Short mmCIF file of N, CA and C in Angstrom, two decimals:
data_model
loop_
_atom_site.label_atom_id
_atom_site.label_comp_id
_atom_site.label_asym_id
_atom_site.label_seq_id
_atom_site.Cartn_x
_atom_site.Cartn_y
_atom_site.Cartn_z
N MET I 1 16.89 30.02 27.64
CA MET I 1 16.69 28.82 26.49
C MET I 1 16.96 27.62 26.55
N GLU I 2 17.87 27.07 28.16
CA GLU I 2 17.88 25.84 28.39
C GLU I 2 16.79 25.34 28.86
N TYR I 3 15.84 25.96 29.42
CA TYR I 3 14.92 25.53 29.85
C TYR I 3 13.95 24.69 28.76
N LEU I 4 13.69 26.06 27.66
CA LEU I 4 13.28 25.54 26.82
C LEU I 4 13.74 24.07 25.73
N SER I 5 15.06 24.07 25.81
CA SER I 5 15.33 22.73 25.40
C SER I 5 15.14 21.68 25.79
N ARG I 6 14.98 21.85 27.48
CA ARG I 6 14.55 20.58 28.43
C ARG I 6 13.07 20.36 27.92
N THR I 7 12.26 21.66 27.92
CA THR I 7 10.94 21.02 27.73
C THR I 7 10.93 20.50 26.47
N LEU I 8 11.53 20.89 25.26
CA LEU I 8 11.71 20.32 24.12
C LEU I 8 11.84 18.90 23.86
N LYS I 9 12.83 18.37 24.91
CA LYS I 9 13.41 16.92 24.88
C LYS I 9 12.50 16.30 25.40
N VAL I 10 11.71 16.73 26.66
CA VAL I 10 10.16 16.09 27.02
C VAL I 10 9.22 15.64 25.75
N VAL I 11 8.87 17.11 25.03
CA VAL I 11 8.17 16.40 24.28
C VAL I 11 8.60 15.34 23.13
N GLY I 12 9.80 15.44 23.00
CA GLY I 12 10.23 14.27 22.05
C GLY I 12 10.19 13.01 22.44
N GLU I 13 9.74 12.77 23.96
CA GLU I 13 9.95 11.57 24.58
C GLU I 13 8.27 11.35 24.67
N LYS I 14 7.56 12.10 24.20
CA LYS I 14 6.33 11.47 24.56
C LYS I 14 5.66 10.63 23.22
N THR I 15 4.83 9.85 23.46
CA THR I 15 4.58 8.78 22.54
C THR I 15 3.75 9.35 21.39
N GLN I 16 2.89 10.46 21.38
CA GLN I 16 2.36 11.06 20.71
C GLN I 16 3.17 12.02 19.12
N PHE I 17 4.51 12.13 19.71
CA PHE I 17 5.42 12.94 18.83
C PHE I 17 6.19 11.78 18.03
N LYS I 18 6.13 12.53 16.56
CA LYS I 18 6.52 11.48 15.44
C LYS I 18 7.81 12.56 14.91
N TYR I 19 9.13 11.88 15.16
CA TYR I 19 10.22 12.55 14.67
C TYR I 19 10.62 13.02 13.15
N GLN I 20 10.95 13.81 12.60
CA GLN I 20 11.18 13.74 10.86
C GLN I 20 11.97 12.71 11.09
N PRO I 21 11.79 11.89 9.84
CA PRO I 21 12.48 10.30 9.35
C PRO I 21 13.92 10.74 9.94
N ARG I 22 14.21 11.58 9.18
CA ARG I 22 16.21 11.86 9.31
C ARG I 22 16.96 12.39 10.39
N CYS I 23 15.82 12.59 11.62
CA CYS I 23 16.36 13.25 12.69
C CYS I 23 15.78 12.02 13.73
N LYS I 24 15.52 11.08 13.20
CA LYS I 24 14.73 10.23 14.46
C LYS I 24 15.94 9.56 15.36
N GLY I 25 17.12 9.05 14.40
CA GLY I 25 18.04 8.38 15.13
C GLY I 25 18.61 9.26 16.44
N VAL I 26 18.88 10.26 16.05
CA VAL I 26 19.37 11.10 16.98
C VAL I 26 18.33 12.19 17.75
N LYS I 27 17.31 11.86 17.92
CA LYS I 27 16.26 12.47 18.63
C LYS I 27 16.44 13.89 18.81
N LEU I 28 16.49 14.42 17.01
CA LEU I 28 16.86 15.94 17.14
C LEU I 28 15.16 16.19 16.72
N ASN I 29 14.54 17.39 17.67
CA ASN I 29 13.42 17.98 17.25
C ASN I 29 13.56 19.46 17.49
N HIS I 30 14.77 20.00 17.54
CA HIS I 30 15.11 21.15 17.34
C HIS I 30 16.65 21.77 17.63
N LEU I 31 16.88 22.61 17.06
CA LEU I 31 17.87 23.43 16.95
C LEU I 31 18.02 24.80 17.85
N CYS I 32 18.59 24.99 18.28
CA CYS I 32 18.36 26.76 18.92
C CYS I 32 19.76 27.17 19.06
N PHE I 33 19.63 28.38 18.91
CA PHE I 33 21.46 29.37 18.88
C PHE I 33 20.29 30.95 19.49
N ALA I 34 21.06 31.27 20.35
CA ALA I 34 20.53 32.32 21.10
C ALA I 34 18.80 32.48 21.14
N ASP I 35 18.34 33.33 20.45
CA ASP I 35 16.88 33.24 20.34
C ASP I 35 16.23 32.81 18.85
N ASP I 36 17.03 32.11 18.55
CA ASP I 36 16.63 31.63 16.91
C ASP I 36 16.23 30.36 17.41
N ILE I 37 15.28 29.33 16.90
CA ILE I 37 14.91 28.03 17.10
C ILE I 37 14.49 27.51 15.55
N ILE I 38 14.99 26.63 15.24
CA ILE I 38 14.39 25.28 14.36
C ILE I 38 13.66 24.21 15.00
N LEU I 39 12.02 23.94 14.69
CA LEU I 39 11.69 23.16 15.34
C LEU I 39 11.45 22.14 14.40
N CYS I 40 11.56 20.92 14.40
CA CYS I 40 11.34 19.53 13.48
C CYS I 40 10.49 18.24 13.98
N SER I 41 9.81 18.23 13.29
CA SER I 41 8.95 16.98 13.51
C SER I 41 8.57 16.35 12.35
N SER I 42 7.59 15.28 12.58
CA SER I 42 7.17 14.49 10.96
C SER I 42 6.31 15.48 10.39
N GLY I 43 5.77 16.41 10.86
CA GLY I 43 4.93 17.28 10.28
C GLY I 43 3.21 16.99 10.68
N ASP I 44 2.86 15.81 11.25
CA ASP I 44 1.81 15.56 11.43
C ASP I 44 1.11 16.45 12.45
N PHE I 45 -0.08 16.71 12.42
CA PHE I 45 -0.87 17.65 13.27
C PHE I 45 -0.37 17.30 15.06
N VAL I 46 -0.68 16.00 15.03
CA VAL I 46 -0.55 15.63 16.76
C VAL I 46 0.81 16.27 16.81
N SER I 47 2.14 15.81 16.19
CA SER I 47 3.13 15.92 16.64
C SER I 47 3.76 17.35 16.63
N VAL I 48 2.94 18.02 15.57
CA VAL I 48 3.14 19.62 16.10
C VAL I 48 2.37 20.58 16.83
N TYR I 49 1.13 19.74 17.47
CA TYR I 49 0.13 20.46 18.56
C TYR I 49 1.14 20.04 19.78
N THR I 50 1.61 18.80 19.98
CA THR I 50 2.49 18.27 21.02
C THR I 50 3.48 19.58 21.38
N MET I 51 4.38 20.05 20.48
CA MET I 51 5.25 21.08 20.40
C MET I 51 4.60 22.33 20.75
N LEU I 52 3.69 22.95 20.22
CA LEU I 52 2.80 23.47 20.75
C LEU I 52 2.33 23.80 22.27
N GLN I 53 2.07 22.53 22.86
CA GLN I 53 1.47 22.45 24.17
C GLN I 53 3.04 22.63 25.02
N GLY I 54 4.24 22.12 24.70
CA GLY I 54 5.54 22.55 25.12
C GLY I 54 5.59 23.59 25.36
N PHE I 55 5.65 24.35 23.94
CA PHE I 55 5.89 25.89 23.69
C PHE I 55 4.77 26.68 25.24
N GLN I 56 3.26 26.35 25.09
CA GLN I 56 2.93 26.85 26.11
C GLN I 56 3.19 26.76 27.20
N HIS I 57 3.73 25.38 28.03
CA HIS I 57 4.05 25.12 28.93
C HIS I 57 5.47 26.15 29.48
N PHE I 58 6.33 26.60 28.40
CA PHE I 58 7.59 26.92 28.38
C PHE I 58 6.95 28.61 28.94
N SER I 59 6.20 29.01 27.82
CA SER I 59 5.55 30.53 27.82
C SER I 59 5.22 30.59 29.42
N GLU I 60 4.10 29.79 29.94
CA GLU I 60 3.87 29.80 31.29
C GLU I 60 4.72 29.94 32.56
N ALA I 61 6.11 28.97 32.12
CA ALA I 61 6.71 29.14 33.27
C ALA I 61 7.63 30.60 33.48
N SER I 62 8.00 30.72 31.94
CA SER I 62 8.97 31.94 31.36
C SER I 62 8.39 33.30 31.58
N GLY I 63 7.01 33.43 31.02
CA GLY I 63 6.72 34.48 30.62
C GLY I 63 6.78 35.06 28.91
N LEU I 64 8.00 34.34 28.78
CA LEU I 64 8.51 34.52 26.95
C LEU I 64 6.89 34.02 25.89
N GLU I 65 7.23 34.97 25.04
CA GLU I 65 6.43 33.83 24.22
C GLU I 65 6.72 34.09 22.61
N VAL I 66 6.47 33.30 21.68
CA VAL I 66 6.22 33.03 20.50
C VAL I 66 6.19 34.26 19.76
N ASN I 67 6.99 34.97 18.95
CA ASN I 67 6.61 36.11 17.89
C ASN I 67 6.04 35.45 16.46
N VAL I 68 4.90 35.29 16.47
CA VAL I 68 4.12 34.74 15.26
C VAL I 68 4.50 35.55 14.18
N HIS I 69 4.74 36.88 14.26
CA HIS I 69 5.26 37.76 13.07
C HIS I 69 6.33 37.38 12.34
N LYS I 70 7.38 36.84 13.47
CA LYS I 70 8.75 36.32 12.68
C LYS I 70 8.75 35.02 12.45
N THR I 71 7.82 34.14 12.78
CA THR I 71 7.73 32.54 12.38
C THR I 71 7.45 32.46 11.33
N LYS I 72 7.90 31.55 10.62
CA LYS I 72 7.80 30.64 9.63
C LYS I 72 7.47 29.02 9.64
N MET I 73 6.99 28.32 8.82
CA MET I 73 6.79 27.17 8.77
C MET I 73 7.43 26.69 7.46
N PHE I 74 8.14 25.60 7.39
CA PHE I 74 8.62 24.96 6.11
C PHE I 74 8.06 24.06 6.66
N THR I 75 7.40 23.28 5.06
CA THR I 75 6.86 21.89 4.93
C THR I 75 7.44 21.18 3.91
N VAL I 76 7.47 19.86 3.98
CA VAL I 76 7.94 19.02 2.63
C VAL I 76 7.04 18.02 2.75
N GLY I 77 6.48 17.29 1.53
CA GLY I 77 5.48 16.52 1.64
C GLY I 77 4.30 16.55 2.29
N LEU I 78 3.96 17.61 2.23
CA LEU I 78 2.34 17.91 3.10
C LEU I 78 1.53 18.42 2.11
N ASN I 79 -0.04 17.80 2.21
CA ASN I 79 -1.11 18.24 1.03
C ASN I 79 -1.14 19.53 1.54
N ASN I 80 -2.05 20.31 0.91
CA ASN I 80 -2.62 21.70 1.16
C ASN I 80 -3.53 21.57 2.61
N GLU I 81 -4.18 20.61 2.73
CA GLU I 81 -5.16 20.53 3.23
C GLU I 81 -4.66 20.51 4.84
N ALA I 82 -3.34 19.65 4.80
CA ALA I 82 -2.33 19.56 6.25
C ALA I 82 -1.87 20.77 6.42
N ARG I 83 -1.14 21.30 5.30
CA ARG I 83 -0.43 22.20 5.76
C ARG I 83 -1.27 23.59 6.00
N GLN I 84 -2.57 24.00 5.76
CA GLN I 84 -3.29 24.82 6.12
C GLN I 84 -4.34 24.74 7.21
N ARG I 85 -3.90 23.43 8.06
CA ARG I 85 -4.73 22.80 9.24
C ARG I 85 -3.23 23.55 10.25
N LEU I 86 -1.93 23.34 10.00
CA LEU I 86 -0.91 23.60 10.73
C LEU I 86 -0.89 24.98 11.07
N LEU I 87 -0.93 25.56 9.84
CA LEU I 87 -1.21 26.85 9.84
C LEU I 87 -1.93 27.84 10.77
N ASN I 88 -3.07 27.50 10.47
CA ASN I 88 -4.34 28.10 11.35
C ASN I 88 -4.10 27.41 12.89
N ALA I 89 -3.48 26.59 13.21
CA ALA I 89 -3.11 26.45 15.00
C ALA I 89 -1.92 27.04 15.23
N THR I 90 -1.12 27.14 14.40
CA THR I 90 0.11 27.79 14.77
C THR I 90 0.35 29.48 14.79
N GLY I 91 -0.56 30.11 13.58
CA GLY I 91 -0.22 31.42 13.67
C GLY I 91 0.73 31.60 12.40
N SER I 92 1.49 30.73 12.28
CA SER I 92 2.39 31.25 11.19
C SER I 92 2.41 31.07 9.94
N LYS I 93 3.65 31.81 9.30
CA LYS I 93 3.20 31.88 7.83
C LYS I 93 4.25 30.75 6.99
N ILE I 94 3.76 30.52 5.81
CA ILE I 94 4.62 29.35 5.14
C ILE I 94 5.72 30.34 4.69
N GLY I 95 7.10 29.26 4.89
CA GLY I 95 8.50 30.20 4.34
C GLY I 95 8.97 29.30 2.99
N SER I 96 9.79 29.38 2.48
CA SER I 96 10.37 28.76 1.23
C SER I 96 11.69 28.04 1.33
N LEU I 97 11.83 26.80 0.93
CA LEU I 97 13.37 26.47 1.14
C LEU I 97 13.95 26.53 -0.23
N PRO I 98 15.08 26.55 -0.27
CA PRO I 98 16.11 26.89 0.90
C PRO I 98 15.97 27.91 1.46
N PHE I 99 16.56 27.71 2.69
CA PHE I 99 16.63 29.26 3.71
C PHE I 99 18.14 29.22 4.43
N LYS I 100 18.72 30.09 4.80
CA LYS I 100 20.17 30.04 5.52
C LYS I 100 19.43 30.12 7.51
N TYR I 101 20.28 29.30 7.79
CA TYR I 101 20.48 29.33 9.28
C TYR I 101 21.76 29.55 9.90
N LEU I 102 22.25 30.38 10.40
CA LEU I 102 23.61 30.90 10.92
C LEU I 102 24.60 30.72 9.68
N GLY I 103 23.98 30.83 8.42
CA GLY I 103 25.16 31.11 7.33
C GLY I 103 24.56 29.78 6.74
N VAL I 104 24.33 28.82 6.97
CA VAL I 104 24.40 27.35 6.42
C VAL I 104 22.89 27.32 5.87
N PRO I 105 22.83 27.07 4.79
CA PRO I 105 21.66 26.27 3.87
C PRO I 105 21.13 25.30 4.38
N ILE I 106 19.89 25.59 4.75
CA ILE I 106 18.79 24.55 5.09
C ILE I 106 17.92 24.11 4.01
N ASN I 107 17.74 22.69 3.50
CA ASN I 107 17.37 22.28 2.49
C ASN I 107 16.56 21.10 2.67
N HIS I 108 15.32 20.32 2.07
CA HIS I 108 14.82 19.11 2.17
C HIS I 108 16.01 18.12 1.56
N LYS I 109 16.91 18.42 0.48
CA LYS I 109 17.67 17.62 -0.02
C LYS I 109 18.90 17.30 0.74
N ARG I 110 19.97 16.40 0.25
CA ARG I 110 20.80 15.99 1.44
C ARG I 110 21.89 16.87 0.62
N LEU I 111 23.02 17.65 1.47
CA LEU I 111 23.72 18.50 1.02
C LEU I 111 25.06 17.74 0.54
N VAL I 112 25.63 18.16 -0.67
CA VAL I 112 26.65 17.28 -1.48
C VAL I 112 27.96 18.28 -1.05
N VAL I 113 28.89 17.80 -1.34
CA VAL I 113 30.24 18.52 -1.16
C VAL I 113 30.93 18.75 -2.73
N ASN I 114 30.77 19.82 -3.31
CA ASN I 114 31.44 20.22 -5.00
C ASN I 114 32.74 20.45 -4.90
N GLU I 115 33.44 19.05 -5.64
CA GLU I 115 34.70 18.97 -5.36
C GLU I 115 35.26 19.62 -6.81
N GLY I 116 34.39 20.07 -7.60
CA GLY I 116 35.14 20.44 -9.08
C GLY I 116 35.18 21.90 -9.16
#
């Protein structure tokens, strides 16, 4: 997975890749634990396609492939046409927010501490 992380770091350095706005400052385009990974981008087709090219490179080098049957895409703020184009390109299914990753709720809204 270290090689995949390095590959995705290179993807983030490409001029055509756009970070999700809240991830841009720290240049976060993926979270990885064991064999689970969350990919983050602005959601535009070129950025997602650039990530797919990174995965293709990783697959050719390692022999490992993405299991599209276990892959879900979570989108916020994309119109139906853009979402469908991404689904067609990736072969994944649409997931719904919020979801949990390693026990932590993942949502498009900012998490707040409930002190009451």
